[in-house]
Amino acid sequence: MTAIENSTAPLPPMEKDAAIRKPPIRLLLLPAGTLIGLLLICALVVLRMSLGERNAEWTGWSLRAYTQLASSRNIGIIVDTIWMALLSALITTLVAFPIALFLTRTTSAFARRLVLIAILLPMIISLLVQSFGWMAILGPNGLLDQAISAATGIERPFSLLFNRTGVMLGLVQTSIPLAVLPTAAALRSIPLSLEEAANVLGANRLRTYRHILLPLAWPGMAAGAILVFGVNTGAFVVPLLLGGLKVMTIAVVIRDQMGTFSNWPLGAALSVLLILLALAVQSLNRLIVRTNVEIKR
Amino acid sequence: MKQNPVLEVRNLSRTFAQGAVRAVDHIDLDVQPGEIISILGPSGCGKTTTMRIIAGLESPTSGEVRILGKDVAGKPPHKRNVGLVFQSLAIFPHMSVKQNVAFGLRMQGLDSKLIETKVAKALELVQLSPEKFAERRPSELSGGQLQRVALARTLVTEPALVLFDEPMAALDRRLRDYMAVELRAIQKQLGIAAVYVTHDQETASMMSDRVIIMSAGKILQAGTPEEIYEAPNSRFVSDFLGDTNTLRIARVLDQEDGTSLVQTDAGLAIRVANCSAIAEGAFVIFRPEQTVVHSADPGGAFEGKVVSSQFRSGLYRWQIVLPGGNTLIAQSTENRLASSAGDTAWVTIDSGKARIVSQ
Ligand SMILES: Nc1ncnc2c1ncn2[C@@H]1O[C@H](COP(=O)(O)OP(=O)(O)OP(=O)(O)O)[C@@H](O)[C@H]1O
Ligand SMILES: [Mg+2]
């Protein structure tokens, strides 16, 4: 999203027009504004609950939830979650680059449309369905198992379900569009003539990537990576289904605490942590966007 | 001893859209060492395509390109030893001026000390003081300065041949003329061979040893700027190089000693020197400055009515309608008519300069 904003950054000023259009635009912002306001209230409610007592979330005041949050088990899960989000952001960004490059460079409109649809599918299909799809492939007696045992004769040589590898696969696959779209937007804004100029100046394909494409696409790639990281720190469905409670993430713990254990303050405290993480990530994004605008100006 | 040409293009063609578009249509051209030639032609005539084929960014449909005597078919751009200054300049936006200019040298793997001195020299050559500009970002430069960076970036790699694809199209007339003169001086100073593409005939005449006129993928005429201006071989070439009076010949009235008296389809009788055979449907062409206007009948002049008159950069110009309906453009450095629209004027044509072309 951010990369798309960047590519259209130098819009001509339209002061007169803006003056005429101002009131209706403000009105149009109302529905979204209301929703965002509600979200803000929710966040405040969560904050309040995190500071409450168990079974007295609205009346009591306590920091116990935060001391519980700092227990070694929970810290482990938090670190784990952040680590998996980081790794998935890295892998997804790397996987997304060639796809985005193909999308922007192919001359066949048909191929582009096909790839674009394939890329966008994860955004359209429910995470639940995608995760069940992975289970059907990776699970005991799943497609992968059958294929491997048919090929090697070994029964279940390894398992990819209910462990980190399976979760990582799911996280990467479901977030590919988040990385591809901003990367493609960044690549699209690089004129082909820059690559050709580098080429004529003596750079082969690889060096053109290294010195021209990568540095110029970097802000888009970073925006994508940050988006993936942000979304995956809150990952719930994928780790729940593909991790089978063996791989815990913050979101899964939140559901356990608020649901199974009725420990609303701890759940709320973990939620506050997620919100803070999201805000931190967002400010990182800002930083990168700023440098990007500087480059493009 | 005559050196080999730096560039030889033989029978080069390039079609697009399954042959429907003939962007380049069987062209031949040579560039000698130290020579700068201009390819001049209207938009879409195939100039960029020709440059791109020479640089290796595009492959020809047929024909041959030789650089320093070697056929370069299939050689990628980075191995051709050719420099190309793009129509869009293509300055790397994420690099400083210095990094832009150093790029080609870095790709050649020179050591950083040498790169440093070469970059400074190149920047001085294009009159950008290294102290002031080396660390600047492209976004902090004016159009003319960007143009110089593009120039320095290409020249610093010392290619055998430099191609310029209208790098000055975005500049205003004055700056363009200034840069053209300067580029010419740099080119002569370095003794490089160059091809300069433009659709601006003044720039082309100003800076080239030879000019090639292209239209619809074909070369119409090649020669020195003077030759082509003085002796265009077609109406198109003449028109392209400047305003031209064109009159269709209806019949030849008289012919002797290489001088012909022809009658135009509007009934004017015009004497033309230095012409032999005149084909059916030929034209007589002459430039506005090859006419003389008079406010009184000098004898043997065409009488007409002044439609309009202009004064522009030291030149007076008149549009004069002759009785048969032809409009002539006349030009002089003196205000020979104290007349305005509607007055009668007499026009004589310099028969030694008028030419007959078949198309
Ligand atoms: N990739 C392409 N696909 C199809 N047609 C093309 C392609 N590149 C160029 N052409 C066509 O080839 C012809 C010549 O194009 P070219 O860019 O060489 O013109 P030009 O002389 O450089 O024009 P200008 O002065 O406008 O830059 C044009 O008719 C153009 O439409
Ligand atoms: Mg062009």
XYZ file of C-alpha atoms and ligand atoms in Angstrom:
688
model
C 0.000 0.000 0.000
C 2.690 2.407 0.995
C 4.639 1.771 -2.168
C 1.597 2.553 -4.249
C 1.232 5.833 -2.421
C 4.858 6.605 -3.132
C 4.650 6.002 -6.817
C 1.933 8.591 -7.141
C 3.571 10.969 -4.700
C 4.408 13.938 -6.957
C 0.828 14.858 -7.779
C 0.425 18.343 -9.181
C -1.032 20.762 -6.689
C -4.694 21.442 -7.333
C -5.401 24.171 -4.850
C -8.467 25.552 -6.540
C -10.011 22.152 -7.029
C -9.237 21.132 -3.497
C -11.029 24.184 -2.159
C -14.136 23.270 -4.075
C -14.055 19.610 -3.184
C -13.180 19.867 0.473
C -16.602 19.599 2.148
C -17.821 16.493 0.266
C -14.516 14.721 0.819
C -14.798 15.310 4.526
C -18.307 13.880 4.503
C -17.104 10.831 2.606
C -14.533 10.221 5.325
C -17.276 9.901 7.906
C -18.029 6.145 7.679
C -14.353 5.177 7.730
C -13.718 7.740 10.430
C -16.456 6.263 12.595
C -15.003 2.787 12.203
C -11.522 3.975 13.022
C -12.926 5.776 16.059
C -14.574 2.567 17.210
C -11.293 0.721 16.721
C -9.575 3.305 18.869
C -12.182 2.794 21.585
C -11.642 -0.964 21.361
C -7.917 -0.448 21.805
C -8.576 1.678 24.877
C -10.916 -0.975 26.269
C -8.216 -3.582 25.765
C -5.709 -1.340 27.493
C -8.089 -0.843 30.410
C -8.733 -4.579 30.746
C -5.023 -5.348 30.699
C -4.701 -3.165 33.779
C -7.643 -4.799 35.545
C -7.951 -7.754 37.912
C -9.011 -11.154 36.795
C -12.840 -11.355 37.002
C -12.889 -7.617 37.864
C -11.593 -6.193 34.619
C -13.605 -2.988 34.849
C -13.275 -2.133 38.506
C -9.937 -3.378 39.749
C -6.469 -2.031 38.929
C -3.429 -4.277 38.808
C -0.229 -4.900 36.892
C -0.442 -8.623 37.411
C -1.270 -9.324 33.790
C 2.012 -7.708 32.781
C 4.038 -9.718 35.268
C 2.343 -12.845 33.902
C 3.176 -11.678 30.423
C 6.824 -11.532 31.430
C 6.858 -15.181 32.501
C 9.527 -17.191 30.739
C 6.948 -19.260 28.871
C 5.219 -16.190 27.514
C 8.476 -14.415 26.677
C 9.472 -17.525 24.754
C 6.261 -17.414 22.784
C 6.619 -13.687 22.124
C 10.185 -14.080 20.873
C 9.092 -17.062 18.826
C 6.236 -15.149 17.262
C 8.434 -12.197 16.365
C 11.119 -14.501 15.009
C 8.660 -16.387 12.801
C 7.160 -13.131 11.587
C 10.640 -11.824 10.761
C 11.694 -14.980 8.982
C 8.439 -15.187 7.048
C 8.823 -11.515 6.044
C 12.326 -12.198 4.779
C 11.418 -15.342 2.854
C 8.238 -13.848 1.423
C 10.087 -10.760 0.202
C 12.714 -12.872 -1.515
C 10.083 -15.089 -3.119
C 8.025 -12.063 -4.128
C 10.801 -10.230 -6.004
C 11.011 -12.460 -9.093
C 7.215 -12.684 -9.221
C 6.890 -8.908 -9.068
C 9.610 -8.530 -11.690
C 7.782 -10.913 -13.990
C 4.529 -9.040 -13.440
C 6.061 -5.715 -14.395
C 8.273 -6.887 -17.237
C 6.298 -9.502 -19.140
C 4.944 -8.319 -22.470
C 2.181 -10.907 -22.519
C -0.995 -9.434 -21.057
C -2.398 -12.929 -20.665
C 0.536 -14.206 -18.614
C 0.428 -11.095 -16.458
C -3.267 -11.480 -15.741
C -2.845 -15.170 -14.952
C 0.005 -14.563 -12.508
C -1.794 -11.620 -10.955
C -4.873 -13.746 -10.288
C -2.724 -16.507 -8.808
C -0.988 -13.925 -6.607
C -4.233 -12.385 -5.451
C -5.965 -15.689 -4.668
C -4.641 -15.842 -1.091
C -6.276 -12.482 -0.474
C -9.610 -13.724 -1.737
C -9.719 -17.209 -0.272
C -10.282 -17.528 3.471
C -7.196 -18.254 5.567
C -9.087 -21.178 6.998
C -9.543 -22.757 3.586
C -5.908 -22.135 2.698
C -4.758 -23.731 5.933
C -6.964 -26.775 5.403
C -5.448 -26.969 1.940
C -1.979 -27.135 3.459
C -3.193 -29.766 5.922
C -4.463 -31.877 3.053
C -1.058 -31.616 1.420
C 1.242 -31.865 4.446
C -0.858 -33.922 6.855
C -0.469 -37.630 7.684
C -1.375 -39.506 4.536
C -1.550 -36.167 2.733
C -0.557 -35.586 -0.849
C 3.113 -34.996 -0.023
C 3.355 -38.154 2.083
C 1.756 -40.240 -0.618
C 4.012 -38.795 -3.268
C 7.161 -39.341 -1.208
C 6.336 -42.864 -0.147
C 5.385 -43.712 -3.723
C 8.729 -42.379 -4.903
C 11.028 -43.683 -2.154
C 9.087 -46.451 -0.473
C 9.757 -44.885 2.945
C 6.703 -44.256 5.084
C 6.532 -40.707 6.510
C 10.268 -39.880 6.428
C 9.545 -36.457 7.927
C 6.556 -34.400 8.862
C 5.855 -30.826 7.873
C 2.612 -30.490 9.755
C 2.265 -29.397 13.385
C 5.755 -27.932 13.507
C 7.469 -24.680 12.652
C 8.268 -25.605 9.077
C 4.609 -26.180 8.327
C 3.604 -22.921 9.994
C 6.335 -21.061 8.103
C 5.157 -22.499 4.788
C 1.650 -21.335 5.565
C 2.745 -17.887 6.714
C 4.852 -17.332 3.609
C 2.225 -18.569 1.195
C -0.629 -16.569 2.685
C 1.370 -13.338 2.719
C 2.838 -13.460 -0.779
C 0.392 -10.878 -2.174
C 1.333 -8.462 0.618
C 4.927 -8.530 -0.568
C 4.360 -8.811 -4.312
C 2.060 -5.826 -4.709
C 4.273 -3.102 -3.188
C 7.361 -4.600 -4.821
C 5.650 -4.628 -8.205
C 4.520 -1.040 -7.694
C 8.094 -0.011 -6.947
C 9.456 -1.920 -9.936
C 6.843 -0.433 -12.210
C 8.047 3.047 -11.366
C 11.590 2.227 -12.543
C 11.925 3.207 -16.192
C 13.309 0.450 -18.391
C 15.790 2.982 -19.749
C 17.679 2.945 -16.431
C 18.364 -0.751 -16.833
C 19.316 -0.252 -20.447
C 21.612 2.628 -19.554
C 23.367 0.433 -16.998
C 23.605 -2.317 -19.580
C 25.158 -0.029 -22.196
C 27.561 1.317 -19.566
C 28.912 -2.186 -19.122
C 26.743 -3.839 -16.489
C 25.577 -7.370 -17.211
C 22.165 -8.635 -16.084
C 23.261 -9.522 -12.562
C 25.008 -6.228 -11.913
C 22.048 -4.325 -13.280
C 19.891 -6.040 -10.658
C 22.377 -5.347 -7.946
C 23.106 -1.699 -8.733
C 19.880 -0.464 -10.314
C 16.805 -2.609 -9.728
C 17.367 -3.688 -6.143
C 18.276 -0.273 -4.722
C 15.373 1.382 -6.527
C 12.864 -1.334 -5.651
C 14.127 -1.557 -2.087
C 11.575 0.837 -0.541
C 8.736 -1.171 -2.072
C 10.290 -4.431 -0.929
C 10.785 -3.044 2.570
C 7.197 -1.812 2.663
C 6.076 -5.319 1.684
C 8.347 -6.973 4.232
C 7.072 -4.709 6.985
C 3.506 -5.412 5.988
C 4.145 -9.161 6.079
C 5.931 -8.860 9.406
C 3.097 -6.802 10.856
C 0.394 -9.163 9.691
C 2.285 -12.272 10.746
C 3.025 -11.084 14.288
C -0.738 -11.326 14.707
C -1.039 -14.622 12.819
C -3.743 -16.807 14.303
C -5.460 -19.200 11.914
C -2.339 -20.465 10.192
C -0.347 -21.290 13.356
C -3.444 -22.676 15.018
C -4.255 -25.111 12.209
C -0.790 -25.868 10.846
C 0.935 -25.692 14.230
C -1.702 -27.755 16.004
C -1.027 -26.069 19.386
C 2.582 -27.245 19.149
C 3.592 -23.920 17.678
C 2.218 -21.119 19.800
C 1.986 -17.546 18.719
C 0.864 -14.461 20.609
C -2.550 -14.499 18.939
C -3.123 -18.159 19.770
C -2.214 -17.509 23.405
C -4.572 -14.522 23.495
C -7.433 -16.725 22.381
C -6.503 -19.386 24.952
C -6.300 -16.836 27.768
C -9.488 -15.004 26.876
C -11.398 -18.140 25.901
C -10.235 -21.309 27.577
C -8.764 -19.779 30.743
C -10.959 -16.696 31.091
C -7.838 -14.708 31.963
C -8.960 -11.516 30.236
C -6.287 -9.229 31.706
C -3.434 -11.417 30.412
C -5.126 -11.754 27.030
C -5.576 -8.000 26.981
C -1.957 -7.369 27.999
C -0.774 -9.597 25.153
C -3.116 -7.687 22.850
C -1.577 -4.399 23.980
C 1.789 -5.892 23.103
C 0.528 -6.746 19.610
C -0.823 -3.227 19.191
C 2.522 -1.750 20.253
C 4.322 -4.055 17.837
C 2.020 -2.916 15.040
C 2.668 0.731 15.895
C 6.416 0.175 16.003
C 6.301 -1.507 12.630
C 4.224 1.311 11.258
C 6.747 3.917 12.332
C 9.511 1.857 10.717
C 7.459 1.941 7.553
C 7.233 5.721 7.818
C 10.973 5.988 8.043
C 11.489 3.957 4.899
C 8.779 5.802 3.029
C 10.503 9.070 3.832
C 13.836 7.956 2.413
C 12.006 6.616 -0.598
C 10.340 9.936 -1.298
C 13.715 11.587 -1.033
C 15.062 9.310 -3.722
C 12.152 9.811 -6.059
C 11.892 13.559 -5.694
C 46.355 5.718 -44.986
C 42.627 5.570 -44.672
C 41.421 4.141 -41.387
C 38.566 1.697 -41.117
C 35.174 3.200 -40.351
C 34.181 3.051 -36.687
C 30.668 2.067 -37.596
C 29.360 0.324 -40.668
C 25.663 -0.378 -41.003
C 24.704 -2.537 -43.956
C 21.222 -3.119 -45.291
C 19.774 -2.903 -41.795
C 16.062 -3.537 -41.276
C 13.807 -3.897 -38.323
C 10.095 -4.587 -38.440
C 7.569 -4.632 -35.638
C 4.108 -6.156 -35.321
C 4.798 -9.149 -37.584
C 6.237 -6.976 -40.328
C 3.383 -4.500 -40.358
C 5.603 -1.677 -39.081
C 8.864 -1.136 -40.939
C 10.681 0.933 -38.351
C 14.031 0.658 -40.133
C 13.990 -0.201 -43.815
C 17.255 -1.292 -45.458
C 19.546 1.469 -44.358
C 23.296 1.829 -44.860
C 25.576 4.220 -43.071
C 29.214 4.678 -42.130
C 30.873 6.729 -39.447
C 34.565 7.498 -39.901
C 36.964 8.010 -36.978
C 36.527 11.420 -35.383
C 33.401 12.090 -37.369
C 30.026 13.126 -36.040
C 27.005 12.443 -38.175
C 23.425 13.413 -37.539
C 20.396 11.336 -38.304
C 17.614 13.744 -38.953
C 13.995 12.840 -39.462
C 10.461 13.369 -38.264
C 9.003 11.630 -35.242
C 8.549 7.897 -35.730
C 10.911 7.581 -38.713
C 13.046 4.956 -36.953
C 15.883 7.003 -35.458
C 15.660 5.558 -31.953
C 15.232 2.053 -33.306
C 18.413 2.441 -35.376
C 20.358 3.671 -32.335
C 19.040 0.834 -30.199
C 20.095 -1.754 -32.762
C 23.591 -0.287 -32.959
C 23.843 -0.288 -29.160
C 22.562 -3.871 -28.976
C 19.377 -3.091 -27.074
C 17.299 -4.246 -30.011
C 18.073 -6.931 -32.556
C 17.754 -6.275 -36.279
C 15.330 -8.226 -38.437
C 18.039 -8.355 -41.094
C 21.256 -6.621 -41.994
C 24.598 -6.109 -40.355
C 26.239 -3.772 -37.853
C 30.035 -3.625 -37.691
C 31.891 -1.724 -35.008
C 35.604 -1.138 -35.630
C 35.341 -3.636 -38.451
C 33.827 -6.440 -36.352
C 30.334 -7.792 -36.834
C 28.568 -7.359 -33.497
C 25.538 -9.564 -34.180
C 24.442 -11.239 -30.946
C 26.864 -9.244 -28.799
C 25.117 -7.853 -25.698
C 25.229 -4.074 -25.086
C 27.743 -4.295 -22.255
C 30.322 -5.857 -24.554
C 29.960 -3.495 -27.504
C 32.141 -0.561 -26.484
C 29.388 1.809 -27.576
C 28.050 4.697 -25.517
C 24.414 5.737 -25.692
C 22.975 8.946 -24.322
C 19.262 8.344 -24.005
C 16.386 10.484 -25.167
C 15.273 10.434 -21.513
C 18.881 10.799 -20.233
C 18.254 7.857 -17.847
C 20.279 9.324 -14.990
C 20.256 6.919 -12.039
C 18.078 8.719 -9.479
C 19.475 6.913 -6.448
C 23.077 7.853 -7.138
C 24.956 11.117 -6.771
C 26.421 12.855 -9.799
C 29.773 11.299 -9.007
C 28.323 7.808 -8.666
C 26.454 8.222 -11.928
C 29.582 9.220 -13.806
C 31.645 6.534 -12.080
C 29.184 3.758 -12.912
C 30.696 2.688 -16.240
C 34.218 2.782 -14.812
C 33.175 0.661 -11.856
C 31.723 -1.864 -14.274
C 35.096 -1.909 -16.053
C 36.641 -2.787 -12.701
C 39.072 0.155 -12.523
C 40.537 0.927 -9.120
C 38.887 3.629 -7.106
C 41.802 6.116 -7.285
C 41.758 6.059 -11.053
C 37.962 6.294 -11.111
C 38.128 9.333 -8.864
C 40.490 11.232 -11.167
C 38.668 10.205 -14.332
C 35.309 11.274 -12.935
C 36.696 14.655 -11.905
C 38.177 15.127 -15.369
C 34.939 14.138 -17.075
C 32.927 16.554 -14.936
C 35.334 19.347 -15.798
C 35.060 18.466 -19.465
C 31.312 19.060 -19.392
C 31.844 22.176 -17.255
C 30.363 20.921 -14.014
C 32.799 21.828 -11.288
C 33.495 18.625 -9.327
C 33.643 20.485 -5.992
C 30.187 21.868 -6.503
C 28.376 19.047 -8.244
C 30.020 15.700 -7.469
C 27.940 14.999 -4.385
C 24.662 16.400 -5.685
C 21.630 14.218 -6.280
C 20.061 14.236 -9.750
C 16.953 15.783 -8.198
C 19.050 18.831 -7.335
C 20.096 19.527 -10.920
C 18.579 21.538 -13.740
C 17.749 20.036 -17.124
C 20.947 21.342 -18.691
C 23.047 20.035 -15.822
C 21.422 16.585 -16.020
C 22.238 16.630 -19.688
C 25.894 17.280 -18.874
C 25.939 14.454 -16.337
C 24.551 12.067 -18.951
C 27.230 13.242 -21.338
C 30.031 12.860 -18.793
C 28.765 9.438 -17.751
C 29.022 8.193 -21.314
C 32.221 9.964 -22.393
C 34.182 8.911 -19.317
C 34.089 5.261 -20.427
C 35.817 6.227 -23.686
C 33.639 4.182 -26.001
C 34.648 3.653 -29.618
C 31.398 5.224 -30.729
C 28.939 7.471 -28.933
C 25.273 7.522 -29.869
C 23.142 10.479 -28.897
C 19.421 9.911 -29.063
C 17.967 13.419 -28.912
C 19.369 14.030 -25.454
C 18.588 17.721 -25.759
C 15.001 17.478 -26.912
C 13.773 18.552 -23.482
C 15.902 21.697 -23.370
C 14.782 25.060 -24.641
C 16.064 26.345 -27.952
C 18.848 28.604 -26.600
C 20.272 26.043 -24.224
C 19.998 23.404 -26.906
C 21.993 25.487 -29.368
C 24.554 26.242 -26.700
C 24.883 22.573 -25.740
C 25.087 21.570 -29.390
C 28.045 23.870 -29.994
C 29.678 22.679 -26.809
C 29.063 19.012 -27.524
C 30.581 19.516 -30.947
C 33.674 21.085 -29.372
C 34.033 18.244 -26.857
C 33.594 15.659 -29.580
C 36.315 17.258 -31.716
C 38.577 17.659 -28.705
C 38.293 13.967 -27.801
C 38.265 12.886 -31.415
C 35.460 10.420 -30.823
C 33.130 9.131 -33.488
C 29.512 9.915 -32.829
C 26.005 9.612 -34.200
C 23.619 12.336 -33.176
C 19.894 11.769 -33.597
C 17.497 14.660 -33.754
C 14.438 15.929 -35.495
C 15.722 19.469 -35.269
C 17.538 20.444 -38.460
C 19.280 23.452 -36.944
C 20.910 21.370 -34.218
C 21.872 18.791 -36.818
C 23.461 21.343 -39.168
C 25.257 23.040 -36.326
C 27.035 20.041 -34.975
C 27.604 17.467 -37.648
C 30.112 16.692 -40.344
C 27.450 14.847 -42.279
C 23.697 14.670 -42.078
C 21.472 11.737 -42.953
C 17.831 12.438 -43.635
C 15.477 9.626 -42.719
C 11.799 9.183 -43.357
C 9.587 6.185 -42.704
C 12.563 3.953 -41.967
C 14.485 4.854 -45.140
C 17.445 7.114 -45.779
C 16.398 9.778 -48.265
C 19.639 11.693 -48.563
C 23.074 11.885 -46.987
C 25.731 14.560 -47.228
C 27.226 17.583 -45.538
C 24.717 20.011 -44.044
C 25.481 22.528 -46.834
C 25.109 19.961 -49.600
C 21.753 18.822 -48.379
C 20.470 22.290 -47.734
C 21.626 23.578 -51.102
C 20.741 20.530 -53.143
C 17.889 18.578 -51.605
C 16.889 15.591 -53.704
C 13.206 15.689 -52.857
C 10.450 17.978 -51.691
C 10.435 16.143 -48.371
C 14.107 16.799 -47.658
C 13.828 20.413 -48.712
C 10.729 20.983 -46.613
C 12.291 19.280 -43.670
C 15.310 21.567 -43.738
C 13.315 24.756 -43.975
C 10.487 26.573 -45.685
C 10.358 25.728 -49.359
C 8.397 27.085 -52.296
C 7.176 24.118 -54.295
C 5.533 24.457 -57.693
C 4.338 21.574 -59.858
C 5.670 21.589 -63.392
C 3.020 21.294 -66.081
C 5.313 21.307 -69.108
C 8.794 22.166 -70.289
C 8.660 25.189 -72.587
C 12.266 25.347 -73.664
C 15.539 23.598 -72.895
C 19.081 24.464 -73.939
C 22.582 24.345 -72.449
C 21.319 22.765 -69.252
C 18.928 25.611 -68.641
C 15.214 24.940 -68.853
C 12.209 27.131 -69.042
C 9.360 25.331 -67.322
C 5.747 26.253 -66.904
C 4.015 25.512 -63.617
C 0.477 24.227 -63.445
C -0.546 27.714 -62.348
C 0.868 29.070 -65.584
C 4.109 30.649 -64.355
C 7.146 30.376 -66.575
C 10.294 29.824 -64.512
C 13.850 29.543 -65.758
C 15.948 26.905 -63.967
C 19.674 26.534 -64.466
C 21.715 23.338 -64.144
C 19.111 20.744 -64.911
C 18.974 18.106 -67.564
C 16.177 15.593 -67.916
C 12.892 16.594 -66.353
C 10.536 13.749 -65.518
C 6.786 13.817 -65.829
C 5.140 15.393 -62.733
C 8.339 16.952 -61.390
C 8.487 20.023 -59.148
C 10.507 23.152 -59.111
C 11.604 24.111 -55.598
C 13.374 27.165 -54.230
C 13.798 28.727 -50.823
C 12.313 32.011 -49.623
C 15.763 33.628 -49.578
C 16.291 32.631 -53.215
C 13.663 35.131 -54.309
C 13.777 38.877 -54.510
C 10.728 41.057 -54.006
C 10.324 44.449 -55.586
C 7.867 47.239 -54.997
C 7.954 48.174 -58.707
C 8.112 45.962 -61.786
C 11.810 45.319 -62.536
C 10.847 43.458 -65.730
C 10.446 39.691 -66.018
C 9.069 39.401 -62.488
C 5.893 37.708 -61.281
C 3.264 40.107 -60.136
C 1.282 39.193 -57.047
C -0.564 40.425 -54.020
C 0.975 40.531 -50.559
C -1.141 38.409 -48.218
C 0.868 38.941 -45.066
C 4.265 40.022 -43.892
C 6.337 39.222 -40.807
C 9.534 40.305 -39.186
C 11.481 37.705 -37.228
C 15.054 37.694 -35.906
C 16.355 40.180 -38.456
C 14.486 38.712 -41.417
C 11.546 40.078 -43.331
C 9.091 37.629 -44.842
C 6.186 37.984 -47.196
C 3.492 35.640 -48.381
C 2.560 36.635 -51.924
C -0.298 35.180 -53.939
C 0.301 34.986 -57.672
C -2.564 35.282 -60.167
C -2.651 31.525 -60.868
C -3.271 30.806 -57.206
C 0.252 29.806 -56.115
C 1.469 31.362 -52.877
C 5.168 32.150 -52.675
C 7.170 32.830 -49.530
C 9.810 35.492 -50.020
C 12.464 36.526 -47.554
C 15.035 39.266 -47.267
C 17.265 40.884 -44.699
C 16.022 44.278 -45.828
C 12.534 45.629 -45.675
C 12.116 45.805 -49.428
C 8.387 46.418 -49.370
C 6.930 49.300 -47.481
C 3.734 47.522 -48.144
C 1.185 45.725 -46.114
C -1.407 43.093 -46.922
C -3.302 43.730 -50.155
C -0.537 45.674 -51.928
C 0.973 44.592 -55.209
C 4.540 43.224 -55.251
C 6.838 41.714 -57.875
C 8.902 38.576 -57.279
C 11.918 37.299 -59.155
C 13.424 33.845 -58.604
C 17.173 33.176 -58.589
C 17.257 30.687 -61.462
C 20.721 29.502 -60.473
C 19.412 28.300 -57.113
C 16.015 26.880 -58.079
C 16.014 23.111 -58.396
C 13.933 20.483 -60.029
C 13.071 17.338 -58.104
C 11.022 14.403 -59.310
C 9.212 13.760 -56.022
N 8.711 -2.039 -29.576
C 8.001 -1.594 -30.628
N 6.881 -2.248 -31.020
C 6.164 -1.821 -32.089
N 6.467 -0.740 -32.810
C 7.562 -0.042 -32.467
C 8.379 -0.421 -31.350
N 9.396 0.464 -31.251
C 9.219 1.354 -32.240
N 8.125 1.052 -32.982
C 7.644 1.783 -34.157
O 8.730 1.982 -35.027
C 8.690 3.258 -35.608
C 9.982 3.999 -35.352
O 10.106 4.279 -33.964
P 11.340 5.067 -33.361
O 11.174 5.080 -31.906
O 12.578 4.484 -33.899
O 11.091 6.526 -33.949
P 11.949 7.859 -33.763
O 12.435 8.239 -35.113
O 12.956 7.673 -32.706
O 10.835 8.893 -33.308
P 10.943 10.113 -32.250
O 11.550 11.264 -33.001
O 9.511 10.376 -31.926
O 11.735 9.658 -31.097
C 7.465 3.954 -35.031
O 6.430 3.860 -35.985
C 7.153 3.163 -33.802
O 5.778 3.163 -33.560
Mg 13.229 8.546 -30.759
